[in-house]
XYZ file of C-alpha atoms in Angstrom:
748
model
C -37.951 -11.384 17.904
C -38.394 -7.688 18.633
C -37.259 -5.703 15.592
C -38.619 -2.330 16.709
C -35.141 -0.889 17.184
C -34.380 -1.441 13.490
C -35.343 1.119 10.870
C -37.852 0.335 8.095
C -35.254 -0.773 5.530
C -33.327 -2.868 8.036
C -36.514 -4.686 9.067
C -37.388 -5.228 5.408
C -33.986 -6.823 4.795
C -34.236 -8.979 7.927
C -37.692 -10.303 7.106
C -37.138 -10.944 3.399
C -35.918 -14.534 3.637
C -36.934 -16.260 0.402
C -35.249 -15.471 -2.898
C -32.209 -13.413 -3.907
C -31.606 -10.240 -1.922
C -29.113 -7.433 -2.459
C -28.580 -5.227 0.591
C -26.826 -2.041 -0.462
C -25.426 -0.984 2.893
C -23.989 2.513 2.912
C -21.188 3.500 5.257
C -22.271 3.524 8.910
C -25.753 2.207 8.065
C -25.873 -0.678 10.570
C -24.852 -3.425 8.159
C -23.568 -5.892 10.774
C -26.640 -5.414 12.954
C -28.873 -6.118 9.955
C -26.977 -9.259 8.972
C -26.905 -10.741 12.467
C -30.602 -10.039 13.016
C -31.415 -11.618 9.663
C -29.604 -14.840 10.620
C -31.292 -14.852 14.029
C -34.676 -14.184 12.392
C -34.212 -17.174 10.047
C -33.531 -19.408 13.053
C -36.565 -18.079 14.940
C -38.670 -18.752 11.838
C -37.668 -22.418 12.009
C -34.602 -22.617 9.762
C -32.007 -24.993 11.225
C -28.627 -23.354 11.899
C -27.205 -26.330 9.962
C -28.824 -24.910 6.791
C -27.210 -21.468 7.086
C -23.901 -20.372 5.541
C -22.533 -16.870 6.207
C -19.277 -15.862 4.540
C -17.064 -12.923 5.526
C -13.585 -11.716 4.643
C -11.845 -11.746 8.023
C -11.796 -14.086 10.996
C -12.516 -11.124 13.246
C -15.704 -10.264 11.336
C -16.799 -13.914 11.362
C -16.220 -14.209 15.117
C -18.089 -10.980 15.833
C -21.029 -12.077 13.681
C -21.310 -15.468 15.400
C -21.104 -13.876 18.865
C -23.871 -11.394 18.053
C -26.142 -14.066 16.565
C -25.707 -16.351 19.584
C -26.505 -13.472 21.945
C -29.833 -13.169 20.137
C -30.829 -16.846 19.804
C -28.364 -18.923 21.801
C -25.778 -21.468 20.642
C -26.118 -22.425 16.943
C -24.485 -25.836 16.357
C -23.699 -26.707 12.747
C -23.990 -23.160 11.415
C -21.107 -22.072 9.169
C -20.045 -18.467 9.787
C -16.529 -18.187 8.437
C -14.193 -16.687 5.846
C -14.058 -17.821 2.227
C -10.769 -19.605 2.870
C -12.023 -21.374 5.996
C -15.151 -22.515 4.143
C -13.067 -23.839 1.251
C -10.651 -25.612 3.577
C -13.489 -27.357 5.402
C -14.980 -28.599 2.131
C -11.603 -29.842 0.906
C -10.963 -31.668 4.182
C -14.179 -33.593 3.595
C -13.365 -34.591 0.002
C -9.589 -34.244 -0.548
C -9.382 -37.274 -2.842
C -11.740 -35.595 -5.327
C -9.093 -32.960 -6.055
C -6.151 -35.363 -5.959
C -5.026 -34.942 -2.346
C -5.044 -37.006 0.827
C -6.843 -35.898 3.990
C -3.570 -34.885 5.632
C -2.743 -32.199 3.043
C -1.035 -29.102 4.393
C -1.543 -25.426 3.570
C 1.573 -23.469 2.597
C 1.948 -19.869 3.703
C 4.088 -17.251 1.924
C 7.281 -18.441 3.634
C 6.659 -21.994 2.445
C 5.906 -20.709 -1.063
C 9.217 -18.901 -1.189
C 11.077 -22.035 -0.063
C 9.474 -24.001 -2.914
C 10.417 -21.310 -5.435
C 13.989 -21.233 -4.120
C 14.384 -24.946 -4.796
C 12.975 -24.554 -8.310
C 15.323 -21.668 -9.043
C 18.267 -23.700 -7.858
C 17.333 -26.708 -10.010
C 16.743 -24.574 -13.097
C 19.661 -22.220 -12.429
C 17.385 -19.157 -12.374
C 18.732 -15.945 -10.853
C 16.333 -14.411 -8.324
C 17.622 -10.964 -9.329
C 16.173 -11.488 -12.799
C 13.001 -13.185 -11.552
C 12.306 -12.078 -7.955
C 10.321 -14.464 -5.783
C 7.539 -11.957 -4.982
C 6.996 -11.349 -8.698
C 6.569 -15.069 -9.445
C 4.297 -15.498 -6.411
C 2.131 -12.639 -7.664
C 1.946 -14.066 -11.195
C 1.004 -17.518 -9.915
C -1.657 -16.004 -7.641
C -3.207 -14.039 -10.507
C -3.235 -17.151 -12.679
C -5.113 -19.113 -10.032
C -7.533 -16.234 -9.573
C -8.334 -16.557 -13.298
C -8.430 -20.365 -13.105
C -5.390 -20.677 -15.360
C -3.227 -23.739 -14.869
C 0.328 -23.628 -16.323
C -0.857 -24.867 -19.728
C -3.605 -22.246 -19.887
C -1.061 -19.586 -18.930
C 1.189 -20.757 -21.761
C -1.714 -20.605 -24.192
C -2.908 -17.137 -23.119
C 0.416 -15.343 -22.779
C 2.702 -14.224 -25.604
C 5.569 -16.586 -26.296
C 8.594 -14.666 -24.991
C 11.744 -15.783 -23.161
C 10.351 -14.244 -19.963
C 6.919 -15.883 -20.236
C 8.619 -19.236 -20.923
C 10.495 -18.912 -17.622
C 7.242 -18.026 -15.831
C 5.580 -21.089 -17.366
C 8.366 -23.451 -16.302
C 8.462 -22.103 -12.758
C 4.671 -22.222 -12.448
C 4.594 -25.794 -13.755
C 7.373 -26.900 -11.373
C 5.692 -25.071 -8.499
C 2.417 -26.913 -9.050
C 4.243 -30.241 -9.312
C 6.126 -29.525 -6.057
C 2.899 -28.709 -4.204
C 1.247 -31.869 -5.474
C 4.295 -33.964 -4.537
C 4.279 -32.496 -1.019
C 0.505 -32.949 -0.633
C 0.253 -29.187 -0.138
C -1.935 -26.295 -1.250
C -1.331 -22.564 -1.073
C -4.019 -20.046 -0.054
C -5.127 -19.455 -3.647
C -5.509 -23.205 -4.080
C -8.021 -23.341 -1.250
C -10.476 -21.226 -3.229
C -9.626 -22.705 -6.618
C -9.699 -26.380 -5.547
C -12.956 -25.861 -3.655
C -14.461 -24.364 -6.798
C -13.225 -27.333 -8.862
C -14.562 -29.730 -6.230
C -18.077 -28.340 -6.584
C -17.930 -27.761 -10.333
C -16.639 -31.216 -11.233
C -18.630 -33.297 -8.727
C -22.395 -32.758 -9.148
C -23.235 -35.158 -6.310
C -21.075 -33.253 -3.820
C -22.460 -29.943 -5.083
C -26.003 -31.262 -4.587
C -25.165 -32.283 -1.015
C -23.915 -28.793 -0.167
C -26.847 -27.175 -1.938
C -29.293 -29.258 0.113
C -27.453 -28.286 3.261
C -26.929 -24.566 2.639
C -30.429 -23.418 1.770
C -29.715 -19.899 3.041
C -26.467 -18.163 2.121
C -25.233 -14.715 3.131
C -22.091 -12.974 1.854
C -20.612 -9.900 3.524
C -18.561 -7.238 1.653
C -19.756 -8.640 -1.658
C -18.129 -5.767 -3.564
C -14.717 -7.181 -2.564
C -15.223 -10.672 -4.032
C -12.989 -11.850 -6.870
C -13.876 -14.134 -9.762
C -13.308 -17.477 -8.005
C -15.232 -16.388 -4.893
C -18.070 -15.255 -7.147
C -18.122 -18.623 -8.953
C -18.071 -20.549 -5.663
C -21.065 -18.693 -4.247
C -23.026 -18.957 -7.467
C -22.538 -22.717 -7.654
C -23.874 -23.096 -4.116
C -26.796 -20.668 -4.459
C -28.239 -21.285 -7.912
C -30.665 -24.040 -6.855
C -32.533 -22.459 -3.927
C -31.607 -18.867 -4.875
C -31.850 -17.845 -1.221
C -28.709 -15.765 -1.545
C -28.360 -12.530 0.394
C -25.334 -10.406 -0.476
C -24.424 -7.335 1.520
C -22.101 -4.639 0.340
C -21.578 -1.167 -1.010
C -20.255 -0.574 -4.509
C -19.213 2.907 -3.317
C -16.713 1.237 -0.968
C -15.053 -1.061 -3.512
C -11.416 0.042 -3.083
C -9.501 -3.195 -3.585
C -9.685 -3.756 -7.344
C -5.876 -3.686 -7.437
C -6.056 -6.775 -5.204
C -8.459 -8.653 -7.473
C -11.871 -7.407 -6.263
C -14.389 -7.180 -9.116
C -16.972 -4.425 -8.703
C -19.071 -6.014 -11.474
C -20.045 -8.772 -9.037
C -22.218 -6.418 -7.010
C -23.251 -4.149 -9.897
C -24.507 -7.133 -11.942
C -26.217 -9.019 -9.103
C -29.701 -8.244 -10.442
C -28.688 -9.581 -13.863
C -27.253 -12.760 -12.351
C -30.339 -13.344 -10.187
C -33.427 -12.222 -12.055
C -36.150 -10.863 -9.814
C -33.734 -10.076 -6.973
C -35.015 -7.711 -4.325
C -32.849 -4.678 -3.580
C -32.907 -3.000 -0.161
C -30.917 0.186 0.332
C -29.644 0.997 3.808
C -29.126 4.743 3.403
C -29.638 5.975 6.952
C -26.248 6.648 8.465
C -25.826 6.375 12.238
C -22.224 7.582 12.309
C -21.691 11.032 10.826
C -23.135 14.520 11.109
C -25.182 15.804 8.149
C -22.565 18.106 6.639
C -19.989 15.308 6.528
C -22.431 12.974 4.765
C -23.487 15.657 2.309
C -19.819 16.295 1.525
C -19.182 12.585 0.861
C -22.348 12.298 -1.247
C -21.406 15.307 -3.393
C -18.153 13.562 -4.333
C -19.326 9.976 -4.890
C -22.306 10.989 -7.046
C -19.797 11.843 -9.803
C -19.056 8.135 -10.315
C -20.998 6.769 -13.269
C -20.498 3.072 -12.552
C -22.530 2.811 -9.339
C -25.921 2.008 -7.865
C -27.995 5.085 -7.151
C -28.228 5.855 -3.428
C -27.709 8.729 -1.026
C -26.742 8.514 2.620
C -28.747 10.576 5.091
C -28.907 10.967 8.837
C -31.179 12.398 11.493
C -28.137 13.596 13.428
C -27.413 17.308 13.744
C -25.928 19.401 10.926
C -22.555 19.671 12.631
C -19.738 22.004 11.627
C -18.958 22.726 7.999
C -16.217 20.570 6.557
C -12.973 22.532 6.867
C -10.777 22.820 3.794
C -7.404 24.491 4.266
C -5.058 25.205 1.354
C -1.583 25.556 2.903
C 1.516 27.034 1.284
C 3.605 23.868 1.636
C 3.488 20.259 2.767
C 5.421 21.171 5.917
C 2.901 23.854 6.813
C 0.151 21.308 6.170
C 1.664 18.889 8.692
C 2.237 21.697 11.208
C -1.387 22.826 10.811
C -2.706 19.305 11.490
C -0.586 19.050 14.656
C -1.688 22.532 15.747
C -5.389 21.697 15.274
C -5.030 18.456 17.211
C -3.318 20.326 20.035
C -6.044 23.013 20.033
C -8.966 20.556 19.952
C -7.365 18.403 22.654
C -7.219 21.473 24.899
C -10.984 21.787 24.423
C -11.423 18.352 25.980
C -10.913 15.815 23.214
C -8.735 12.775 23.846
C -5.861 12.152 21.432
C -7.433 8.872 20.350
C -10.360 10.874 18.915
C -8.130 11.906 16.013
C -7.119 10.084 12.831
C -4.907 11.324 9.999
C -5.754 9.382 6.837
C -3.329 9.751 3.932
C -3.170 8.280 0.434
C 0.367 6.821 0.613
C 2.541 5.513 3.437
C 5.309 7.908 2.414
C 3.175 10.860 3.576
C 3.399 9.760 7.203
C 6.893 11.188 7.769
C 5.953 14.872 7.903
C 3.034 14.188 10.234
C 5.205 12.069 12.513
C 7.748 14.891 12.671
C 5.100 17.552 13.341
C 3.421 15.508 16.077
C 6.779 14.796 17.722
C 7.640 18.485 17.753
C 4.309 19.195 19.415
C 4.861 16.329 21.873
C 1.644 14.643 20.736
C 1.615 10.840 21.071
C 0.649 8.875 17.958
C 0.499 5.368 16.564
C 0.913 4.085 13.028
C -1.915 1.656 12.367
C -1.265 -1.242 9.974
C 2.296 -0.211 9.425
C 5.592 0.895 10.922
C 6.696 4.380 11.740
C 8.469 5.925 8.750
C 11.807 5.741 10.551
C 11.243 2.145 11.647
C 10.382 0.725 8.219
C 12.766 -1.907 6.984
C 13.803 -0.089 3.815
C 14.523 3.143 5.689
C 16.635 1.348 8.307
C 18.496 -0.554 5.574
C 19.548 2.648 3.807
C 20.491 4.291 7.104
C 22.771 1.293 7.746
C 24.425 1.755 4.350
C 25.024 5.432 5.166
C 26.393 4.551 8.607
C 29.039 2.388 6.934
C 30.224 5.368 4.889
C 30.754 7.286 8.135
C 32.112 4.311 10.073
C 33.208 1.218 8.100
C 33.892 -0.565 11.398
C 30.177 -0.581 12.229
C 29.623 -4.357 12.182
C 25.970 -4.036 13.212
C 25.217 -1.896 10.160
C 27.134 -4.250 7.869
C 25.377 -7.351 9.182
C 22.031 -5.705 8.522
C 22.692 -4.954 4.844
C 25.236 -7.551 3.727
C 22.403 -9.611 2.246
C 20.083 -6.705 1.365
C 19.460 -7.096 -1.516
C 20.056 -10.843 -1.650
C 23.687 -11.723 -2.312
C 23.685 -15.374 -1.291
C 25.230 -14.690 2.112
C 23.299 -16.542 4.808
C 23.605 -16.466 8.613
C 26.104 -19.378 8.671
C 28.453 -17.687 6.202
C 28.156 -14.383 8.023
C 28.939 -16.038 11.367
C 32.102 -17.522 9.864
C 33.425 -14.150 8.729
C 32.358 -12.468 11.936
C 34.565 -14.963 13.810
C 37.420 -14.456 11.312
C 37.297 -10.680 11.754
C 37.291 -11.068 15.525
C 40.386 -13.290 15.435
C 42.209 -10.795 13.219
C 41.140 -7.810 15.316
C 39.414 -6.221 12.329
C 35.924 -5.110 11.417
C 33.953 -7.397 9.101
C 34.099 -4.682 6.415
C 37.901 -4.561 6.595
C 38.090 -8.341 6.568
C 35.948 -8.541 3.435
C 38.151 -6.044 1.610
C 41.007 -8.581 1.586
C 41.287 -10.515 -1.671
C 41.739 -13.891 0.017
C 38.495 -13.374 1.943
C 36.507 -12.393 -1.132
C 37.944 -15.313 -3.108
C 36.449 -17.752 -0.600
C 32.906 -16.879 -1.785
C 31.255 -18.461 -4.806
C 31.285 -16.417 -8.010
C 27.800 -14.930 -7.657
C 28.222 -13.877 -4.028
C 31.769 -12.632 -4.675
C 30.759 -10.343 -7.554
C 27.723 -8.976 -5.747
C 29.661 -8.412 -2.527
C 32.581 -6.753 -4.310
C 30.201 -4.390 -6.090
C 28.659 -3.367 -2.768
C 32.033 -2.873 -1.073
C 33.286 -0.807 -4.014
C 30.294 1.547 -3.821
C 30.732 2.104 -0.088
C 34.476 2.611 -0.523
C 33.924 5.122 -3.343
C 31.463 7.045 -1.194
C 34.038 7.103 1.622
C 36.781 8.352 -0.713
C 34.592 11.007 -2.380
C 32.661 11.992 0.723
C 34.045 15.522 0.867
C 32.959 16.133 -2.736
C 29.418 14.819 -2.332
C 26.235 16.080 -0.787
C 24.373 13.778 1.590
C 21.740 13.275 -1.134
C 24.436 12.284 -3.663
C 25.764 9.633 -1.299
C 22.231 8.369 -0.757
C 21.517 8.148 -4.499
C 24.724 6.228 -5.172
C 24.078 3.775 -2.363
C 20.449 3.275 -3.348
C 21.213 2.583 -7.003
C 24.689 1.058 -7.148
C 24.217 -1.430 -4.323
C 21.325 -2.877 -6.328
C 18.799 -2.071 -3.590
C 16.464 0.000 -5.780
C 16.784 -2.381 -8.721
C 15.897 -5.401 -6.589
C 12.679 -3.727 -5.420
C 11.774 -2.613 -8.943
C 12.258 -6.161 -10.213
C 9.739 -7.514 -7.700
C 6.987 -5.550 -9.443
C 4.573 -5.944 -6.511
C 2.378 -3.503 -4.595
C 4.475 -3.982 -1.448
C 7.734 -3.308 -3.316
C 6.207 -0.213 -4.925
C 5.230 1.110 -1.498
C 8.781 0.545 -0.258
C 10.190 2.439 -3.236
C 7.859 5.344 -2.429
C 9.175 5.367 1.137
C 12.789 5.301 -0.046
C 12.236 8.191 -2.427
C 10.400 10.137 0.248
C 13.408 9.595 2.529
C 15.268 11.531 -0.173
C 12.813 14.375 0.524
C 13.852 14.285 4.167
C 17.530 14.476 3.171
C 16.712 17.365 0.827
C 14.917 19.200 3.658
C 17.984 18.805 5.851
C 20.329 20.100 3.130
C 18.085 23.095 2.411
C 17.820 23.940 6.094
C 21.621 23.936 6.460
C 22.022 25.972 3.260
C 19.580 28.624 4.511
C 21.541 28.801 7.773
C 24.841 29.200 5.873
C 26.121 25.919 7.291
C 27.452 22.755 5.685
C 25.245 19.676 5.543
C 27.243 16.631 6.630
C 26.460 12.938 6.648
C 27.563 12.600 10.286
C 25.142 15.256 11.489
C 22.337 13.923 9.305
C 22.662 10.443 10.826
C 22.654 11.951 14.310
C 19.421 13.736 13.434
C 17.834 10.519 12.165
C 18.734 8.634 15.325
C 17.126 11.421 17.377
C 14.010 11.387 15.190
C 13.642 7.663 15.776
C 13.490 8.029 19.549
C 9.863 7.549 20.600
C 10.503 6.369 24.134
C 9.420 9.591 25.828
C 5.775 9.538 24.849
C 3.088 9.794 27.505
C 0.455 7.228 26.600
C -1.953 8.154 29.385
C -4.327 10.148 27.147
C -4.381 7.844 24.151
C -2.715 8.386 20.793
C -3.478 10.024 17.482
C -3.858 7.389 14.755
C -1.949 7.693 11.485
C -2.928 5.325 8.681
C -3.579 4.985 4.968
C -7.069 5.434 3.604
C -7.130 1.782 2.529
C -6.388 0.652 6.080
C -9.158 2.849 7.499
C -12.035 0.955 5.896
C -14.380 -0.368 8.571
C -13.161 2.091 11.238
C -14.529 5.403 12.478
C -13.211 8.381 14.460
C -14.738 11.547 15.925
C -12.263 13.772 14.056
C -10.659 12.884 10.710
C -7.945 14.757 8.809
C -7.486 13.971 5.105
C -4.290 15.679 3.919
C -2.754 15.724 0.449
C -5.917 16.623 -1.474
C -4.013 17.302 -4.688
C -4.164 15.926 -8.198
C -1.338 13.461 -8.651
C -1.372 12.506 -4.991
C -5.102 11.984 -4.457
C -6.225 10.980 -7.018
C -2.890 9.376 -7.761
C -1.117 9.942 -11.084
C -1.439 6.306 -12.048
C -5.204 6.366 -11.587
C -5.646 9.433 -13.785
C -5.040 7.514 -17.011
C -8.429 5.779 -16.954
C -11.985 6.519 -15.897
C -11.991 3.270 -13.878
C -8.902 4.431 -12.005
C -10.431 7.809 -11.158
C -13.645 6.145 -9.978
C -11.761 3.827 -7.614
C -9.872 6.821 -6.179
C -13.187 8.646 -5.767
C -14.568 5.669 -3.842
C -11.475 5.787 -1.638
C -12.137 9.480 -0.991
C -15.720 8.619 -0.053
C -14.531 5.895 2.325
C -12.158 8.356 3.991
C -14.791 11.048 4.448
C -17.317 8.640 5.921
C -14.858 7.560 8.635
C -15.530 10.910 10.359
C -18.280 11.148 12.967
C -18.198 14.790 14.075
C -15.489 16.730 12.310
C -13.809 16.391 8.884
C -10.806 18.485 7.918
C -9.380 18.363 4.383
C -6.029 19.925 3.523
C -3.768 20.427 0.519
C -0.429 22.093 -0.135
C 0.399 24.545 -2.917
C 4.012 23.352 -2.915
C 4.954 19.785 -2.076
C 8.238 17.915 -2.069
C 7.364 14.512 -3.486
C 10.060 11.814 -3.516
C 12.750 14.456 -3.186
C 11.455 16.775 -5.909
C 9.622 19.987 -5.064
C 6.791 21.240 -7.258
C 3.594 23.245 -7.241
C 0.507 21.103 -6.887
C -3.021 21.787 -8.036
C -5.990 21.076 -5.827
C -7.602 17.672 -6.098
C -10.476 17.348 -8.522
C -12.404 15.915 -5.575
C -12.319 19.309 -3.830
C -14.030 20.914 -6.823
C -16.742 18.230 -6.664
C -17.771 19.161 -3.112
C -20.734 21.517 -2.783
C -18.982 24.781 -1.747
C -21.787 25.561 0.711
C -20.563 22.623 2.791
C -17.014 23.960 3.051
C -15.359 26.361 5.422
C -12.491 27.368 3.143
C -9.224 28.592 4.671
C -6.073 29.626 2.852
C -5.338 30.403 -0.787
C -7.866 28.055 -2.373
C -9.352 28.418 -5.834
C -12.733 27.378 -4.465
C -15.107 30.242 -3.750
C -17.365 29.019 -0.942
C -20.212 31.402 -1.741
C -20.496 31.031 -5.495
C -18.990 27.621 -6.022
C -16.800 29.005 -8.798
C -13.160 28.204 -9.345
C -11.262 31.491 -9.031
C -8.905 31.633 -12.003
C -6.285 29.037 -12.801
C -3.343 29.884 -10.603
C -0.045 28.034 -10.547
C -1.660 24.837 -9.375
C -3.928 24.368 -12.379
C -1.548 24.910 -15.280
C -1.343 22.065 -17.779
C 2.307 21.569 -16.939
C 4.019 21.950 -13.605
C 5.927 25.078 -12.656
C 9.679 25.001 -12.303
C 10.869 24.190 -8.817
C 12.865 27.144 -7.476
C 15.329 24.648 -6.006
C 15.872 21.034 -6.939
C 17.548 18.418 -4.736
C 19.110 16.905 -7.822
C 21.539 19.746 -8.410
C 21.199 23.269 -9.811
C 17.765 24.509 -10.759
C 14.552 22.559 -11.116
C 13.763 21.021 -14.478
C 10.559 21.981 -16.234
C 8.223 19.025 -16.205
C 5.891 17.814 -18.932
C 2.149 17.840 -18.383
C 0.863 15.099 -16.062
C 4.278 13.655 -15.318
C 4.436 10.850 -12.767
C 6.493 12.133 -9.805
C 7.459 8.627 -8.676
C 8.828 7.698 -12.110
C 10.569 11.058 -12.398
C 12.141 10.661 -8.941
C 13.517 7.239 -9.875
C 15.013 8.626 -13.081
C 16.669 11.471 -11.204
C 18.121 9.196 -8.520
C 19.567 6.938 -11.210
C 20.877 9.931 -13.151
C 22.720 11.208 -10.082
C 24.307 7.786 -9.627
C 25.037 7.364 -13.349
C 28.134 7.993 -15.439
C 28.741 10.751 -17.967
C 31.863 11.448 -20.001
C 33.535 14.870 -19.903
C 36.080 16.658 -22.077
C 38.495 19.507 -21.401
C 36.660 22.811 -21.722
C 33.214 21.494 -20.750
C 31.102 23.878 -18.686
C 29.664 21.893 -15.769
C 27.617 22.341 -12.608
C 28.190 20.372 -9.422
C 25.492 19.877 -6.795
C 27.802 21.071 -4.012
C 30.425 23.276 -5.712
C 28.347 25.048 -8.366
C 29.685 26.141 -11.788
C 33.106 25.147 -13.123
C 35.193 24.310 -16.191
C 36.800 20.923 -16.885
C 40.586 21.261 -17.165
C 41.518 17.572 -17.249
C 39.658 14.317 -17.827
C 40.560 10.608 -17.699
C 38.291 7.542 -17.928
C 38.003 7.496 -14.123
C 38.475 11.106 -12.939
C 37.709 14.656 -13.960
C 39.478 17.807 -12.743
C 37.366 20.960 -12.540
C 38.144 24.561 -11.641
C 35.074 25.835 -9.788
C 34.204 29.511 -9.598
C 33.954 29.559 -5.807
C 35.810 26.443 -4.641
C 38.952 26.299 -6.757
C 40.312 23.093 -8.309
C 38.763 19.727 -7.413
C 39.579 16.243 -8.676
C 36.420 14.157 -8.806
C 35.567 10.516 -9.482
C 33.590 9.795 -12.667
C 30.303 8.064 -11.895
C 30.267 9.321 -8.327
C 30.380 13.118 -8.618
C 27.028 14.878 -9.216
C 28.294 16.687 -12.324
C 26.125 17.938 -15.188
C 27.216 19.490 -18.447
C 25.789 22.957 -18.961
């Protein structure tokens, strides 16, 4: 095989076939080419394809690897190139009886899992509001990842009422799977590990077969995957693992960076080959990424380099606000596209999904087509559309489409059959479904749980309708979000997906706040009707011209494995990137730094970093300090624009400025009524936003003579108070009678 087109290190990795091998493959260093040539080289050297096992993380990667190998050496019958789960499934199909199953066992997906949990909840009379299905699924998955059966979980966890419920559900869940001759996806890995661990003869058979093993993306393996590979490889020790500890960004999903960092300890005498030549990015981009990642302590020493040209300096622009940041990105894309670049040359990589909204808005205003990769447009996300439907009902209670969307969001025990029955009843009576449900006889026909939940929802909507003239749009939103149980249901799930949805919901509050501020500055009243009209207009993406491609918007996590000529990385601020949650631990900061490195190395020709001095995060505006990652970049690599504290020539930080104070400056205006509250040092904006939303939708008692402020009417004095209402004389709006628990009133 001609290997002349490979560089020295790639050839070394390809030709080193006997013994343990760690290939540290930096970003853009030709990892896939090296792996496929190594497999092909083994076959040319006389190794039977039957004796080769190559494991990847995605079906796409496995298919691409097999195609490239077969282009080099022809069809390879018997060779296993597949994902961890596919490998495990194939082993279990061969020996199902050894793990207590028959050959016809089925594999349950997440929908099947939820159905099993529903049955268990029903039998044990467990309320899914108290113990959401996603939470239990996550707990069970983590247990299996640790190789904890229900009894081990009981032994390891503290004995509390909550943990006892988890134990019972987990135990019932396992019994139900066994009864149904079923496994879930976590079982595939766990049962395969048990199969090999507990059956030495079967393990020996697989060891004799798989004399040469390769594992891609080794830094992303979890504990069970690690144990599986080690069982298979310990005899012949011809294990080649490929990965990059600097690109380990999935620890929150179970990946264990120690697997790659400790490889040389696990396999004494292992050879290490570093693929440091990058074929993707210009020199300045690589130098920028290297200057950041070198600050991680827990990493293998390496430094990417390239023989490509220097390229432009990395642009860093410190904008006055998050809106100006989004406008700048759109403006640069428009300018560069006029110089001949296609729109699909550009990617905007952000830390959180909630950041996408401002960029979507800015691109729409500039008539630039875009796509959201690995996610929905901000305005098309389920949680956003759910809350818009709630708000539509306040404007128009006869909107049956809106009601049908949210009547069981969050879950209220009202299924499609029940809904169809009341839809027909409303039609016969010539009423809307909402009006029909308000009648006592209709509500009484539901079971107790559904009736109470439904009545609570109807009461909140009705209160918002009655008090609409006394409430800002943001007040209505807060009340609907909290009092319908929507926010609480997501919080109870305690999953990464639910957390992302909460971020989106709180960022939608930022959008409402922007609308209210815009109307206030124009001396006009912000109304719910007009706001909903604006949202429906924002959602219209039918007029895009797709002829010249589209700008890609995506999270940094989703961008791994991709590359683009021009990359924008906005939101380079402490608290956003790195995130507040990560800043509590060194491990958290290091994972965020790896994510920053991954983002930077997606860029081929041009990298543009931005930050905002003032950002509205989850509805609350505050001054933001520049990301610590900006200060780690060699200033000579940066073309600094705007009011940055980085001096490009000297590398010094120029003073402290508002953005680097220990605490956060007062917001000049707060969407939660009156003036901004001073925040403690290092406060978590997401937690703070939740507290403020709940406070707006909470209840407070008032007495005659209290000085109060109202979000819409300003300062006033309480002249009458009952358990349900409060009457206030406002300085500028006269006397108003307001509902307790609904009005955004604060004591002064």
